[in-house]
mmCIF file of C-alpha atoms in Angstrom:
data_model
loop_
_atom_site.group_PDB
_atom_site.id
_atom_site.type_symbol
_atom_site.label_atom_id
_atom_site.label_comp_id
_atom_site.label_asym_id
_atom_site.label_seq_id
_atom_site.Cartn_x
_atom_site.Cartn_y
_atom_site.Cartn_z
ATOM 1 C CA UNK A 431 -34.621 20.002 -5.099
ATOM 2 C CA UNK A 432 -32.847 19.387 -8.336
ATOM 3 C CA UNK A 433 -32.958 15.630 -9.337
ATOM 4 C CA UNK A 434 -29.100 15.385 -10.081
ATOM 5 C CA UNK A 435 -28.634 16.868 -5.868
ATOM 6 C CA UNK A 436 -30.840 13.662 -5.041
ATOM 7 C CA UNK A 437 -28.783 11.273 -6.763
ATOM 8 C CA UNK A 438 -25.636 12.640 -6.183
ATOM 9 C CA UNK A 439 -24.672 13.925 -9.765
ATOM 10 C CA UNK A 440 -25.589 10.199 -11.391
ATOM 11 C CA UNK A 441 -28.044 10.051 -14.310
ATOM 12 C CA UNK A 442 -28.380 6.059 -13.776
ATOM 13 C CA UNK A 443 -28.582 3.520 -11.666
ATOM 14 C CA UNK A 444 -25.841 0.801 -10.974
ATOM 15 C CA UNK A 445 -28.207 -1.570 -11.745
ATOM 16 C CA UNK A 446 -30.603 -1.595 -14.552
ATOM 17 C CA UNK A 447 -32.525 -4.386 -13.223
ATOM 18 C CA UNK A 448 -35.734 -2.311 -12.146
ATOM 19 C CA UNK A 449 -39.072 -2.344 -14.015
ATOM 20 C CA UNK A 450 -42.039 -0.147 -12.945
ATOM 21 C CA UNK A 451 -43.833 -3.083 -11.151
ATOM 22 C CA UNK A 452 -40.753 -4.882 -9.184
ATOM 23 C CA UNK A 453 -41.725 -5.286 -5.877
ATOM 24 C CA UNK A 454 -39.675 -3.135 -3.221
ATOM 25 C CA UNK A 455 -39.205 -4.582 0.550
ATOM 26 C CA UNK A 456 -37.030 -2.927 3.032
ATOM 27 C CA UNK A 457 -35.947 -5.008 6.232
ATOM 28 C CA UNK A 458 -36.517 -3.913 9.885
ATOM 29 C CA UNK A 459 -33.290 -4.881 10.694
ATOM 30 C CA UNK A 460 -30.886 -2.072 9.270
ATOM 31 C CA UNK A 461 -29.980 0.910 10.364
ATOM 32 C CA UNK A 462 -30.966 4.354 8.861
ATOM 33 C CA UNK A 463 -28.106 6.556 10.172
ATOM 34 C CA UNK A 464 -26.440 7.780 7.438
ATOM 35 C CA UNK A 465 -28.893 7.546 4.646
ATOM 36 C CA UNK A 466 -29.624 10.820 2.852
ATOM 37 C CA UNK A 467 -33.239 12.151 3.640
ATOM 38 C CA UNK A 468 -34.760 10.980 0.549
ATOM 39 C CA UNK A 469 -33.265 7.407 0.893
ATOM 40 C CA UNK A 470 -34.080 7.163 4.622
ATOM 41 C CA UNK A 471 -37.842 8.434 3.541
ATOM 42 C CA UNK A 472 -37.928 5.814 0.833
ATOM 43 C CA UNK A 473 -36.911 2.761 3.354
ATOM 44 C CA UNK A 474 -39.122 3.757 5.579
ATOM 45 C CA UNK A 475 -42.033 3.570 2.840
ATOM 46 C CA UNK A 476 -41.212 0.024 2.359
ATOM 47 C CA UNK A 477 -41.200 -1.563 5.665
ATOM 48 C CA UNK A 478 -44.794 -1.759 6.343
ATOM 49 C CA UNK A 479 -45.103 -3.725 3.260
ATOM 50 C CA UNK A 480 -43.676 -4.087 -0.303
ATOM 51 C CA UNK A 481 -44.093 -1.296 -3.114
ATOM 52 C CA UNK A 482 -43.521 -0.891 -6.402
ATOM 53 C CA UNK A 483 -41.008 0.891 -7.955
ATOM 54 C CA UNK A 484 -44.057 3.098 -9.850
ATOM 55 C CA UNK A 485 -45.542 3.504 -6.216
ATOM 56 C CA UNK A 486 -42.061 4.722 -4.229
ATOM 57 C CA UNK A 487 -41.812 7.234 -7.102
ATOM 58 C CA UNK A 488 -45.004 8.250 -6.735
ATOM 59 C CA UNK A 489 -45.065 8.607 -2.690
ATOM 60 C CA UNK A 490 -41.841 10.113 -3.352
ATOM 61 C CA UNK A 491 -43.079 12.665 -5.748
ATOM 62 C CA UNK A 492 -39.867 12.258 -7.811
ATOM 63 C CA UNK A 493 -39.278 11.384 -11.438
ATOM 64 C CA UNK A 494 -38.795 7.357 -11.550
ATOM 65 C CA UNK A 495 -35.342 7.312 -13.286
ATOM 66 C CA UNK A 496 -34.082 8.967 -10.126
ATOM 67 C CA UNK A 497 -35.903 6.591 -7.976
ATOM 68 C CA UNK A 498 -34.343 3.954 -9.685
ATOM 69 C CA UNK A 499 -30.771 5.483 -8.840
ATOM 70 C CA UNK A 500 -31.912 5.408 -5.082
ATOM 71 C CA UNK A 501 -33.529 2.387 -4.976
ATOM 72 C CA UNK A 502 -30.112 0.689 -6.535
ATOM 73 C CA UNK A 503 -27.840 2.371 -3.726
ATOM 74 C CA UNK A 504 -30.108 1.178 -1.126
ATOM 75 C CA UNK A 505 -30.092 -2.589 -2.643
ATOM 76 C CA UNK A 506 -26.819 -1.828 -3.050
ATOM 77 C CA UNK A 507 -25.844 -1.453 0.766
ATOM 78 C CA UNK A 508 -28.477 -4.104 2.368
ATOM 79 C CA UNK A 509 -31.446 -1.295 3.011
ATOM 80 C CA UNK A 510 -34.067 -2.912 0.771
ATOM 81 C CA UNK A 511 -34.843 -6.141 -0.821
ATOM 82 C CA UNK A 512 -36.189 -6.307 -4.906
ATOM 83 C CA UNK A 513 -38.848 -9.033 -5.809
ATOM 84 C CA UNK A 514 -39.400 -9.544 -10.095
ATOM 85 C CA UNK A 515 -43.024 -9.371 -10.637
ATOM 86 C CA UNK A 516 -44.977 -12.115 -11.261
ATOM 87 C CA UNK A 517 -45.068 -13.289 -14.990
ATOM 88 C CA UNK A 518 -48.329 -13.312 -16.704
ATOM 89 C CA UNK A 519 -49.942 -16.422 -16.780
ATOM 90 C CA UNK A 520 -49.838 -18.081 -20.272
ATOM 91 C CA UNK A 521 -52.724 -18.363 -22.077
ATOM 92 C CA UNK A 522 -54.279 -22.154 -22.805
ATOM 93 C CA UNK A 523 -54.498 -22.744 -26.563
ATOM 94 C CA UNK A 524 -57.744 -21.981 -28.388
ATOM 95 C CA UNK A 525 -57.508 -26.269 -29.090
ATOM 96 C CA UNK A 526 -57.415 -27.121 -25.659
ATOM 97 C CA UNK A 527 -60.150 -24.187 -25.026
ATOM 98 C CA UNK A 528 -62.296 -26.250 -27.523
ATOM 99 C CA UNK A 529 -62.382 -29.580 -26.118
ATOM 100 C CA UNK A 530 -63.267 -28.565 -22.801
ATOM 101 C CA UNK A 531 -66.230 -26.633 -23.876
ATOM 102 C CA UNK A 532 -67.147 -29.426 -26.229
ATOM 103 C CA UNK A 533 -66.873 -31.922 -23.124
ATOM 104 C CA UNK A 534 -69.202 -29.552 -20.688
ATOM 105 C CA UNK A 535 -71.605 -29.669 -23.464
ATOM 106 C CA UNK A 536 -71.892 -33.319 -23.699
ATOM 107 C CA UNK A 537 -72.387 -33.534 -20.393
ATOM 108 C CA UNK A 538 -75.091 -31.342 -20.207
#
């Protein structure tokens, strides 16, 4: 099926605020009448556990610009929940590094 069938005729989402690694969770408590058979097919994907957005394309076997369109309907009406990734942790400074190596090695 042509991408543009799947989304309706939309090239992008209402949203932009997807990246390939946000975490997608879809409730137990909503209804699926009335979803379209790929949107109904992506909820029910996410409500064992979360996904990401890479992995729902993926399962999917569409392109992940058009799973973003779906994914921003559903959040859209209530079907799934979106969780930001977790940020990198930040490095400690090479200083800080130092002096903890240099204190081990004292006490050795």
């Amino acid at each position: 099926m042509r991408p543009y069938v799947v989304t309706d005729g939309r090239a992008h989402p209402s949203r932009n605020t997807f990246d390939l690694v946000t975490l997608v969770i879809a409730p137990h408590d909503r209804p699926l009448n009335g979803l379209s058979p790929e949107k109904r097919r992506l909820v029910e994907l996410c409500r064992p556990g979360s996904l990401s957005v890479a992995e729902v394309a993926g399962y999917l076997g569409l392109p992940v610009s058009v799973t973003k369109v779906l994914l921003a309907d559903l959040l859209d009406s209530g079907h799934i929940l979106t969780r930001a990734p977790i940020p990198a942790a930040e490095l400690p400074e090479a200083k800080l590094l130092q002096e903890v190596l240099d204190g081990l090695r004292a006490r050795l």
